Structure formats: C-alpha cells, structure tokens
Tab-separated table of C-alpha atoms and ligand atoms in Angstrom:
chain	number	residue	atom	x	y	z
A	1	MET	CA	-9.387	-3.550	-20.990
A	2	ASP	CA	-6.740	-5.708	-21.051
A	3	ASP	CA	-7.059	-6.833	-24.558
A	4	GLN	CA	-6.772	-2.664	-25.525
A	5	ALA	CA	-3.554	-2.831	-23.015
A	6	HIS	CA	-2.168	-6.097	-24.799
A	7	ALA	CA	-3.134	-4.307	-28.106
A	8	ALA	CA	-1.525	-1.136	-26.627
A	9	ARG	CA	1.984	-3.574	-26.146
A	10	THR	CA	1.459	-4.414	-29.207
A	11	MET	CA	1.248	-1.991	-31.238
A	12	TRP	CA	4.854	-0.483	-29.689
A	13	ASN	CA	6.336	-3.647	-30.272
A	14	CYS	CA	5.096	-3.268	-33.622
A	15	LEU	CA	6.113	0.496	-34.310
A	16	HIS	CA	9.160	-0.450	-32.407
A	17	ALA	CA	10.087	-3.403	-35.046
A	18	TRP	CA	9.410	-1.204	-37.851
A	19	TRP	CA	10.744	2.296	-36.758
A	20	THR	CA	14.493	0.251	-35.856
A	21	TRP	CA	14.344	-1.705	-39.756
A	22	LEU	CA	13.602	1.440	-41.680
A	23	ALA	CA	16.431	3.764	-43.409
A	24	LYS	CA	16.731	6.751	-40.954
A	25	ASP	CA	15.872	8.844	-44.499
A	26	LYS	CA	12.451	7.482	-44.405
A	27	ARG	CA	11.675	7.258	-40.499
A	28	SER	CA	8.905	10.320	-39.743
A	29	LEU	CA	5.574	10.533	-37.506
A	30	ALA	CA	3.612	10.833	-40.963
A	31	ALA	CA	4.810	7.483	-42.299
A	32	ALA	CA	4.354	6.541	-38.517
A	33	ASP	CA	1.421	7.057	-38.523
A	34	ALA	CA	0.311	6.314	-41.484
A	35	ALA	CA	1.590	3.058	-40.200
A	36	ILE	CA	-0.720	2.429	-37.222
A	37	ARG	CA	-3.468	3.208	-39.288
A	38	GLN	CA	-3.226	0.490	-42.072
A	39	ALA	CA	-2.167	-1.670	-38.431
A	40	ARG	CA	-5.262	-1.585	-37.410
A	41	LYS	CA	-6.912	-2.190	-40.992
A	42	ASP	CA	-5.034	-5.330	-41.469
A	43	ILE	CA	-4.727	-6.778	-38.173
A	44	ASP	CA	-8.147	-7.477	-35.768
A	45	PHE	CA	-6.852	-7.247	-32.420
A	46	LEU	CA	-4.914	-4.139	-32.839
A	47	ALA	CA	-8.373	-2.889	-34.109
A	48	VAL	CA	-9.754	-3.427	-30.834
A	49	LEU	CA	-7.721	-0.254	-29.545
A	50	PRO	CA	-9.408	3.112	-30.372
A	51	ALA	CA	-8.124	4.984	-32.652
A	52	GLN	CA	-6.427	7.532	-30.509
A	53	ALA	CA	-4.782	5.747	-27.468
A	54	ALA	CA	-3.059	3.836	-30.912
A	55	GLN	CA	-1.936	7.741	-31.252
A	56	ALA	CA	-1.041	7.916	-27.656
A	57	VAL	CA	0.994	4.827	-28.588
A	58	LEU	CA	2.961	6.722	-30.832
A	59	LYS	CA	4.013	9.929	-28.764
A	60	THR	CA	4.553	7.986	-25.945
A	61	TYR	CA	6.823	6.360	-28.723
A	62	PHE	CA	8.390	9.305	-30.035
A	63	GLN	CA	8.701	11.053	-26.412
A	64	ALA	CA	10.722	8.193	-25.564
A	65	TRP	CA	13.645	8.516	-28.376
A	66	LYS	CA	13.359	11.691	-26.697
A	67	ASN	CA	14.263	11.188	-24.193
A	68	CYS	CA	17.142	8.759	-24.603
A	69	TRP	CA	18.449	11.544	-27.100
A	70	ASP	CA	18.152	13.834	-24.392
A	71	GLY	CA	20.191	10.976	-21.656
A	72	ARG	CA	16.974	10.831	-19.588
A	73	ALA	CA	16.962	6.841	-20.293
A	74	ASP	CA	17.714	4.825	-22.418
A	75	GLU	CA	16.687	3.381	-25.693
A	76	PRO	CA	13.350	2.494	-26.408
A	77	ASN	CA	12.584	-1.240	-26.903
A	78	PHE	CA	10.443	-4.182	-27.182
A	79	LYS	CA	8.460	-5.044	-24.007
A	80	ALA	CA	8.041	-8.113	-23.397
A	81	ARG	CA	4.130	-9.849	-21.740
A	82	PHE	CA	5.142	-10.209	-18.263
A	83	ARG	CA	7.496	-7.481	-17.013
A	84	SER	CA	6.009	-4.113	-18.734
A	85	VAL	CA	2.940	-2.403	-16.993
A	86	MET	CA	-0.459	-2.681	-18.531
A	87	SER	CA	-1.878	0.501	-19.737
A	88	VAL	CA	-4.221	2.026	-21.432
A	89	ASP	CA	-4.283	5.993	-22.572
A	90	ILE	CA	-6.960	8.321	-22.863
A	91	PRO	CA	-5.039	10.998	-24.554
A	92	GLN	CA	-8.454	13.696	-24.249
A	93	GLY	CA	-10.539	14.451	-21.689
A	94	ARG	CA	-13.569	15.595	-23.567
A	95	ASP	CA	-14.966	12.406	-23.725
A	96	LEU	CA	-15.198	10.960	-20.797
A	97	GLN	CA	-18.217	12.994	-19.116
A	98	ILE	CA	-16.741	12.335	-15.805
A	99	LYS	CA	-20.011	12.200	-13.167
A	100	ARG	CA	-20.150	12.219	-9.502
A	101	VAL	CA	-22.968	9.866	-8.312
A	102	HIS	CA	-21.949	8.952	-4.919
A	103	ARG	CA	-19.893	9.977	-2.244
A	104	ARG	CA	-17.373	7.419	-2.479
A	105	TRP	CA	-17.741	6.361	-6.006
A	106	GLY	CA	-17.735	8.083	-9.903
A	107	MET	CA	-18.971	7.408	-13.401
A	108	VAL	CA	-16.748	7.875	-16.512
A	109	ASN	CA	-16.827	6.773	-19.605
A	110	ILE	CA	-14.291	4.780	-21.605
A	111	PRO	CA	-13.574	3.758	-25.752
A	112	LYS	CA	-14.736	0.784	-26.702
A	113	VAL	CA	-15.676	-0.211	-22.960
A	114	GLY	CA	-18.330	2.259	-21.919
A	115	ARG	CA	-19.480	3.640	-18.839
A	116	VAL	CA	-17.586	2.389	-15.581
A	117	ARG	CA	-18.210	3.248	-11.790
A	118	PHE	CA	-14.418	4.136	-9.928
A	119	ARG	CA	-13.884	4.724	-6.606
A	120	TRP	CA	-13.684	8.527	-6.010
A	121	THR	CA	-10.223	9.799	-4.037
A	122	LYS	CA	-9.942	13.560	-4.768
A	123	ASP	CA	-11.615	15.785	-6.331
A	124	LEU	CA	-11.557	17.302	-9.945
A	125	PRO	CA	-12.143	20.408	-12.277
A	126	GLY	CA	-15.735	19.237	-13.262
A	127	GLY	CA	-19.136	21.164	-13.659
A	128	LYS	CA	-19.820	23.896	-12.572
A	129	LYS	CA	-16.054	24.525	-11.634
A	130	ALA	CA	-14.522	23.729	-15.157
A	131	ASN	CA	-13.388	26.023	-18.147
A	132	SER	CA	-10.508	26.095	-19.936
A	133	ASP	CA	-8.161	26.706	-16.930
A	134	ASN	CA	-9.495	24.209	-14.712
A	135	ARG	CA	-10.250	21.605	-16.526
A	136	ILE	CA	-9.789	17.452	-17.138
A	137	THR	CA	-6.913	17.018	-20.319
A	138	GLY	CA	-7.138	13.400	-20.432
A	139	ALA	CA	-6.882	10.141	-18.776
A	140	ARG	CA	-4.769	7.027	-18.123
A	141	LEU	CA	-5.436	3.486	-16.697
A	142	ILE	CA	-2.898	0.974	-15.581
A	143	LYS	CA	-3.694	-2.563	-14.371
A	144	ASP	CA	-1.835	-3.742	-10.895
A	145	GLY	CA	-1.847	-6.621	-9.295
A	146	LEU	CA	-5.022	-5.224	-7.365
A	147	GLY	CA	-7.035	-4.736	-10.970
A	148	TRP	CA	-7.333	-1.645	-12.977
A	149	HIS	CA	-6.926	2.469	-11.635
A	150	ILE	CA	-7.273	5.615	-13.190
A	151	ALA	CA	-5.763	8.452	-13.197
A	152	PHE	CA	-6.720	11.921	-14.306
A	153	ARG	CA	-4.394	14.089	-16.331
A	154	VAL	CA	-6.127	17.839	-15.178
A	155	GLN	CA	-4.889	21.096	-15.877
A	156	THR	CA	-5.486	23.666	-12.703
A	157	LEU	CA	-4.446	27.474	-12.252
A	158	GLU	CA	-3.018	27.649	-9.065
A	159	SER	CA	-1.776	31.276	-7.363
A	160	LYS	CA	1.861	31.601	-6.439
A	161	PRO	CA	2.942	30.175	-2.748
A	162	GLU	CA	4.131	33.023	-1.022
A	163	LEU	CA	7.778	31.698	0.278
A	164	HIS	CA	8.859	29.475	2.274
A	165	GLN	CA	10.083	30.902	5.429
A	166	GLY	CA	10.876	27.830	7.031
A	167	PRO	CA	14.107	25.869	8.463
A	168	GLU	CA	17.281	24.202	6.870
A	169	VAL	CA	17.157	20.595	6.679
A	170	GLY	CA	19.560	18.217	5.254
A	171	ILE	CA	18.044	14.682	4.062
A	172	ASP	CA	19.948	11.012	3.555
A	173	ALA	CA	18.354	8.146	2.328
A	174	GLY	CA	19.331	6.290	5.273
A	175	VAL	CA	21.337	2.821	5.946
A	176	SER	CA	19.097	2.083	8.946
A	177	LEU	CA	17.019	4.888	9.319
A	178	PRO	CA	14.514	5.260	5.895
A	179	LEU	CA	14.602	9.088	5.987
A	180	ALA	CA	17.177	10.941	8.433
A	181	LEU	CA	16.988	15.114	9.290
A	182	SER	CA	19.666	16.886	9.859
A	183	ASP	CA	18.198	18.202	12.814
A	184	GLY	CA	18.016	14.674	14.713
A	185	ASN	CA	14.742	13.796	14.120
A	186	HIS	CA	13.295	11.191	11.428
A	187	GLN	CA	10.635	9.015	9.377
A	188	ASP	CA	10.699	5.670	9.806
A	189	HIS	CA	8.012	3.486	9.180
A	190	GLY	CA	8.957	0.594	11.629
A	191	ARG	CA	11.561	-1.674	9.123
A	192	PRO	CA	11.938	-5.116	10.891
A	193	PRO	CA	16.103	-6.499	11.617
A	194	ARG	CA	18.088	-6.963	8.659
A	195	LEU	CA	18.465	-9.810	6.929
A	196	PRO	CA	21.704	-11.628	7.809
A	197	ASP	CA	23.507	-10.692	3.728
A	198	GLY	CA	22.768	-7.155	5.177
A	199	SER	CA	19.738	-6.433	3.084
A	200	ALA	CA	16.544	-5.173	3.997
A	201	ASP	CA	13.254	-7.593	4.011
A	202	ARG	CA	11.564	-6.808	0.987
A	203	ASP	CA	8.050	-7.669	2.210
A	204	LYS	CA	8.752	-5.260	5.134
A	205	TRP	CA	5.285	-2.997	4.061
A	206	LEU	CA	3.021	-6.402	4.816
A	207	THR	CA	2.301	-7.544	8.211
A	208	ALA	CA	3.267	-10.890	9.847
A	209	ASP	CA	-0.056	-12.278	8.779
A	210	GLU	CA	0.875	-11.567	5.577
A	211	LYS	CA	4.607	-12.062	5.192
A	212	ALA	CA	3.115	-15.701	6.176
A	213	LYS	CA	1.347	-16.084	3.994
A	214	LEU	CA	2.841	-15.122	0.846
A	215	LEU	CA	5.419	-17.217	2.211
A	216	GLY	CA	3.029	-19.714	1.855
A	217	LEU	CA	2.448	-18.952	-1.241
A	218	GLU	CA	5.515	-18.882	-2.277
A	219	ARG	CA	6.438	-22.660	-1.767
A	220	GLN	CA	2.887	-23.037	-3.213
A	221	ALA	CA	4.320	-21.416	-6.415
A	222	ALA	CA	7.611	-23.851	-6.644
A	223	HIS	CA	6.220	-26.705	-5.676
A	224	ARG	CA	3.228	-26.454	-8.719
A	225	LYS	CA	5.947	-25.022	-10.967
A	226	SER	CA	8.131	-28.029	-10.087
A	227	PHE	CA	5.507	-30.918	-11.570
A	228	ARG	CA	5.467	-28.421	-14.965
A	229	LYS	CA	7.104	-30.031	-17.770
A	230	PRO	CA	9.280	-27.967	-20.066
A	231	LYS	CA	6.909	-25.862	-22.499
A	232	GLU	CA	4.434	-27.018	-21.038
A	233	ARG	CA	1.388	-23.889	-20.769
A	234	THR	CA	1.215	-22.250	-16.767
A	235	SER	CA	-1.213	-24.398	-15.042
A	236	ASN	CA	-4.255	-22.305	-13.901
A	237	ARG	CA	-3.680	-22.935	-10.136
A	238	LEU	CA	-0.055	-22.172	-10.821
A	239	ARG	CA	-1.578	-18.690	-12.117
A	240	ALA	CA	-4.158	-18.731	-9.642
A	241	THR	CA	-1.369	-18.953	-7.251
A	242	TYR	CA	1.000	-16.059	-9.144
A	243	THR	CA	-1.974	-13.814	-9.468
A	244	GLN	CA	-2.434	-13.708	-5.645
A	245	ILE	CA	1.814	-13.035	-5.087
A	246	ARG	CA	1.010	-10.722	-7.195
A	247	GLN	CA	-1.938	-8.942	-5.257
A	248	LEU	CA	0.179	-9.579	-1.478
A	249	ARG	CA	3.268	-7.291	-3.211
A	250	ALA	CA	0.885	-4.425	-5.374
A	251	LYS	CA	-0.836	-4.083	-1.645
A	252	ALA	CA	2.561	-3.604	-0.028
A	253	THR	CA	3.357	-1.184	-3.199
A	254	ARG	CA	0.338	0.773	-1.927
A	255	ARG	CA	1.264	1.631	1.254
A	256	ALA	CA	5.133	2.240	0.289
A	257	VAL	CA	3.769	5.094	-1.129
A	258	ASP	CA	0.643	6.047	0.910
A	259	TRP	CA	3.954	5.894	3.353
A	260	GLN	CA	5.836	8.203	0.560
A	261	HIS	CA	3.477	10.583	0.418
A	262	LYS	CA	2.377	11.595	3.920
A	263	THR	CA	6.029	11.809	5.023
A	264	THR	CA	7.306	14.232	2.142
A	265	THR	CA	3.688	16.610	2.657
A	266	THR	CA	4.843	16.895	6.640
A	267	ILE	CA	8.525	17.420	4.957
A	268	ALA	CA	7.096	20.164	2.593
A	269	LYS	CA	4.999	22.099	5.008
A	270	GLN	CA	7.576	22.353	7.864
A	271	TYR	CA	11.179	22.633	6.194
A	272	GLY	CA	11.581	26.509	3.464
A	273	THR	CA	14.445	24.445	2.326
A	274	VAL	CA	15.473	20.731	2.010
A	275	VAL	CA	18.406	20.108	0.363
A	276	VAL	CA	19.860	15.714	-0.973
A	277	GLU	CA	22.460	13.963	-2.198
A	278	GLN	CA	23.052	14.020	-5.724
A	279	LEU	CA	21.732	9.743	-5.596
A	280	ASN	CA	22.140	7.940	-9.405
A	281	ILE	CA	21.090	5.280	-8.103
A	282	THR	CA	21.327	2.902	-11.594
A	283	ASN	CA	24.526	4.150	-11.924
A	284	MET	CA	25.398	2.480	-8.820
A	285	VAL	CA	23.671	-0.676	-8.893
A	286	LYS	CA	25.642	-0.892	-12.621
A	287	SER	CA	28.825	0.290	-10.471
A	288	ALA	CA	28.859	-2.529	-7.538
A	289	LYS	CA	28.013	-5.889	-10.255
A	290	GLY	CA	31.303	-4.276	-12.434
A	291	THR	CA	31.977	-5.956	-16.141
A	292	VAL	CA	32.468	-9.094	-16.756
A	293	GLU	CA	36.570	-8.005	-17.120
A	294	GLU	CA	36.716	-5.982	-14.513
A	295	PRO	CA	33.338	-7.652	-11.477
A	296	GLY	CA	32.789	-5.452	-8.459
A	297	LYS	CA	34.073	-5.805	-5.196
A	298	ASN	CA	31.354	-6.692	-2.242
A	299	VAL	CA	28.640	-7.110	-4.969
A	300	LYS	CA	26.235	-8.935	-2.142
A	301	ALA	CA	25.932	-6.248	0.049
A	302	LYS	CA	26.093	-3.473	-2.454
A	303	SER	CA	23.794	-5.123	-3.923
A	304	GLY	CA	22.120	-5.225	-0.497
A	305	LEU	CA	22.762	-1.609	-0.090
A	306	ASN	CA	21.090	-0.841	-3.899
A	307	ARG	CA	18.037	-3.079	-3.012
A	308	SER	CA	16.666	-1.322	-0.131
A	309	ILE	CA	17.304	1.994	-1.721
A	310	SER	CA	15.573	1.693	-4.378
A	311	GLN	CA	13.240	-0.408	-2.099
A	312	GLU	CA	12.902	2.919	-0.964
A	313	ALA	CA	12.181	4.196	-3.665
A	314	TRP	CA	14.539	7.691	-3.910
A	315	GLY	CA	13.888	8.683	-6.913
A	316	ARG	CA	10.041	9.120	-6.218
A	317	THR	CA	10.775	10.831	-2.721
A	318	VAL	CA	13.047	13.180	-4.775
A	319	THR	CA	10.329	13.702	-7.329
A	320	MET	CA	7.645	14.401	-4.526
A	321	LEU	CA	9.845	16.438	-2.032
A	322	THR	CA	10.072	18.673	-5.682
A	323	TYR	CA	6.623	19.386	-6.186
A	324	LYS	CA	5.918	19.971	-2.936
A	325	THR	CA	8.156	21.950	-1.389
A	326	ALA	CA	7.368	24.072	-4.832
A	327	ARG	CA	3.492	23.823	-4.690
A	328	GLN	CA	4.271	24.854	-0.867
A	329	GLY	CA	7.077	28.046	-1.316
A	330	GLY	CA	9.817	25.876	-0.211
A	331	THR	CA	13.149	24.501	-2.151
A	332	LEU	CA	14.731	21.432	-3.435
A	333	HIS	CA	18.778	21.225	-3.852
A	334	LYS	CA	20.486	18.837	-4.400
A	335	VAL	CA	24.007	18.651	-3.418
A	336	PRO	CA	26.971	16.087	-4.905
A	337	ALA	CA	27.703	12.322	-2.649
A	338	SER	CA	30.808	13.168	-2.132
A	339	ASN	CA	31.810	11.593	1.722
A	340	THR	CA	28.929	12.559	3.262
A	341	SER	CA	28.714	8.853	5.258
A	342	LEU	CA	32.180	9.334	5.916
A	343	ARG	CA	32.765	12.998	7.267
A	344	CYS	CA	31.973	14.042	10.482
A	345	SER	CA	29.882	16.551	10.850
A	346	ALA	CA	31.026	17.769	14.209
A	347	CYS	CA	34.741	18.374	13.238
A	348	GLY	CA	34.948	17.568	9.461
A	349	PHE	CA	37.526	15.151	9.882
A	350	ILE	CA	37.086	12.274	6.732
A	351	THR	CA	38.157	8.521	7.971
A	352	PRO	CA	38.812	7.178	5.394
A	353	GLY	CA	37.136	3.534	3.931
A	354	SER	CA	33.934	2.034	3.674
A	355	ARG	CA	31.611	2.269	6.472
A	356	GLU	CA	27.851	1.182	4.454
A	357	ASP	CA	27.081	-1.262	6.588
A	358	GLN	CA	27.514	0.199	10.636
A	359	ALA	CA	24.476	2.405	11.886
A	360	THR	CA	26.649	4.295	14.311
A	361	PHE	CA	29.584	6.921	13.135
A	362	VAL	CA	32.253	6.932	15.612
A	363	CYS	CA	34.739	9.572	14.444
A	364	LYS	CA	38.976	7.941	14.284
A	365	ASN	CA	39.756	11.913	15.037
A	366	PRO	CA	42.051	11.575	18.057
A	367	ASP	CA	40.526	15.430	19.645
A	368	CYS	CA	37.424	14.676	18.241
A	369	GLY	CA	35.627	11.287	19.273
A	370	TRP	CA	32.293	12.092	18.449
A	371	SER	CA	30.364	9.233	17.622
A	372	GLY	CA	26.077	8.923	16.891
A	373	ASN	CA	23.684	7.637	14.576
A	374	ALA	CA	25.261	6.845	11.049
A	375	ASP	CA	22.810	8.200	8.881
A	376	HIS	CA	21.859	12.095	10.580
A	377	ASN	CA	26.081	12.041	10.220
A	378	ALA	CA	25.245	12.121	7.106
A	379	ALA	CA	21.825	14.496	6.678
A	380	ARG	CA	23.974	16.890	8.588
A	381	ASN	CA	26.620	16.762	6.501
A	382	ILE	CA	24.538	16.936	2.971
A	383	LEU	CA	22.991	20.185	4.855
A	384	HIS	CA	26.903	21.708	5.460
A	385	LEU	CA	27.930	20.959	1.399
A	386	TYR	CA	24.736	23.164	0.679
A	387	ARG	CA	25.588	26.135	3.210
A	388	MET	CA	29.025	26.196	2.027
A	389	GLY	CA	27.122	26.874	-1.565
A	390	HIS	CA	27.345	23.459	-3.248
A	391	ALA	CA	24.241	22.784	-4.300
A	392	LEU	CA	23.756	21.466	-8.008
A	393	ILE	CA	20.863	22.308	-9.370
A	394	PRO	CA	19.771	26.100	-8.191
A	395	ALA	CA	15.877	25.758	-7.616
A	396	ALA	CA	14.561	28.351	-6.241
A	397	GLY	CA	12.781	31.291	-8.366
A	398	ARG	CA	11.569	27.978	-10.163
A	399	ALA	CA	7.368	29.912	-9.614
A	400	VAL	CA	5.270	26.896	-12.121
A	401	VAL	CA	2.117	28.591	-12.084
A	402	ARG	CA	0.127	26.353	-14.842
A	403	ARG	CA	0.865	22.895	-13.943
A	404	PRO	CA	-0.916	20.132	-14.622
A	405	ARG	CA	-1.965	18.541	-10.939
A	406	GLY	CA	-2.678	14.614	-11.039
A	407	VAL	CA	-2.218	11.871	-8.659
A	408	LYS	CA	0.191	9.459	-10.489
A	409	PRO	CA	-0.297	6.568	-10.132
A	410	VAL	CA	1.696	3.369	-7.825
A	411	THR	CA	2.662	1.893	-11.447
A	412	ALA	CA	3.719	4.275	-13.437
A	413	ARG	CA	7.123	4.090	-14.709
B	1	ZN	ZN1	35.226	14.403	14.738
C-alpha cells in the first residue's frame, strides 16, 4: 500500500510539473490522460499504482485547480514526501466485493493488493439492500500514524426529514470553553490549564501517562537527532522514535474527532436553529503574523489563540454541524464576526480594545456592570446578530435528498 501511495504522490508531482511547464493552449484533459498512460508504461514504480487510481489522481488534480479558481483554496502545489498524507483512491465500487465475515470484521478487495480484512464500524449498503439508489460508489485508503484506514463512499436515498421544532442557539468557539452555547450550556472536554504563553495544551487529548511518554519520546528523538551528521540518513532508531510519536499524535486526533462527532450530534438533535460565527481561520493566522514591512502586533498571543482555534478544528465542527443539522431537519446559520467578544449581551454596550485572553466578561457601562463567562457572552451576541437578521447564508429549505453518506476519515484534507 505504501508503494501505491508513494506512486500516487509521484504521479501528482509529475503531473503538476508537466502541467505548469506546458504552454497554456496545449493543456487539456486528454493530453494529461495520455501523459499519465505513458508515464505508467515508462516508469516501473509508477506502474505499481492501478490505472484507475492514476486516473483518480488526475481528477483530484483538476478539482484542486477548480477549487483554486473558485477561491476555495490556494493553487495546487507539489506534495512533499514527509508532509503529505499518504492516500490511494479506489474510484469504482464494483470491484470491492465487500463481505462481512464477522460481527467486527469485513473483507474487501484492494486492487493490486488482494483481499484484506478491515474493522467493521458502520453498516454499509450491500448484499440484499444494494440497488442503484443505495450502493457503495468507491473507497479511499488513507494512512495515519496508526496504519491504513479505508473510507467508503456511499450513495443512499434518504427521506426528507421533518422540520426541527427545537429552540435557537448561538455557539461560540470559545477561548476558555471549547464550545460555549448561548443558553448557558457548554460542551467541555476537560481541558487542562493553559500554558504560560497563553496557548492551549496541544496534547490535551492524551492522558497524563501518555503525555509523559510523549515528552520522553520527544526528548529521545532530540537526543538521537543531535548525533546525526549533516546529509546523513535518519537512523533506524530515530525513525522508530518518530513512528511512536506519530502514533500518539494520531491517537490524540482520533479522540478529538470522536468528541467533535458526539458533541455536534447532540447539538443537532437538541436545537432546530444553530447560529455560528463566520470565521476565516487562515486569514486570522496570516493577519497575526503580518508582513515583513508591517509585522503583526502581539504575534505570540494571537498565534496561541489561533493555534487553539485550529486545534479545536472549528472548521470541521461547522462542517459536521452543517450536515448533521440538515439531517435532523434543522438549519445552520452564519453571522459576521463583529464585536461578538466585545459587546455586552445584557445591555449592548461595546467595550473597545482587545479582550481575547480573559475568561470573564465585565461590562464597562456604568449603568449595567454585568459580568459573566466571556464565551457565553459571545455566544449570546452571535444569537442576537442572527435574531436581528444578520445571517450570512440562509441555509433554510436546503433539503438534500440524494447525498453521499460516509464517515470522513480523520486524516482527510
Ligand atoms: Zn452591559
């Protein structure tokens, strides 16, 4: 599988080099297709990749350009060996031959690998249930620190859910609370105390023992690295330590995603209308750093905040909330992030200045003087903005009947 993934990455890099080198009028899908076929004939290690997976690389590459032109992403770039996620696509579902062999295990055909066993975690439309509306349309294999994972693409027909009659709620990706709700509830996961530089503990999903182990491994890696001479290969011992570090990190990520899934499901079931702030995380990271001529102020504190926002993976939470509320018949609304952390939710008075690092909000209006949790205050302001009609994208009435349903893997980009 590793060979296939390396070949897929190399295919991407070759394709990108070829595409950007080619004159604009010569660029076409057919030419790219022919080039890929030729590359698979000429280069032995590229032939390891099944023909369909190679075509999937081309498709993903074109999608990357489309995402760029539509403003959703930056330009596609080369994929570095140690920084990119290893993955192989199986674009067609008909050859998979999925069979359940045990309560917890299934078998699947992987091209050029053969029949492999996988952990059965969710029911798949197969056997007697499979038809043109309910079927598996493909799969994707992804590697993380703990090994290879398979995610099936599934197409199912679902009846339109009834309109959710639940209450409205504003949610803030808090600084002191991971998710603060406007009705005073919050979804916590026992976050350990903040570090002296204001950043959140990045290994908060690990137990004390695991953290101690991780620290030991990181020290060991640093020690072993200190013996490495320039241009020398990474020793097997150092590589083994890196693997152990990766495994612990992958474990932490899994726990984080599990918490996100459970939390967003609870929220989608409980509330009919969910309101969140429109946050552009990439822009926030960029603005904190500033430019060379105009370096950003307070970079360290801001990067700490950014890190904790990125860590909570706010974007992923919003994505989950979007499809989960839709499935429950509810709606998700986004409001512009303006003064939500500075405004008093009791009287509407805006206290100027930054107050990103305080857990308690104290109103500066002499007639009010309200004080309370800063994240709940922001969540109430978000709901207030929605009620005043500031919602950005009205998601109401967007009933998606035919929707591919599958568990998004932890490592999905
Ligand atoms: Zn006030």
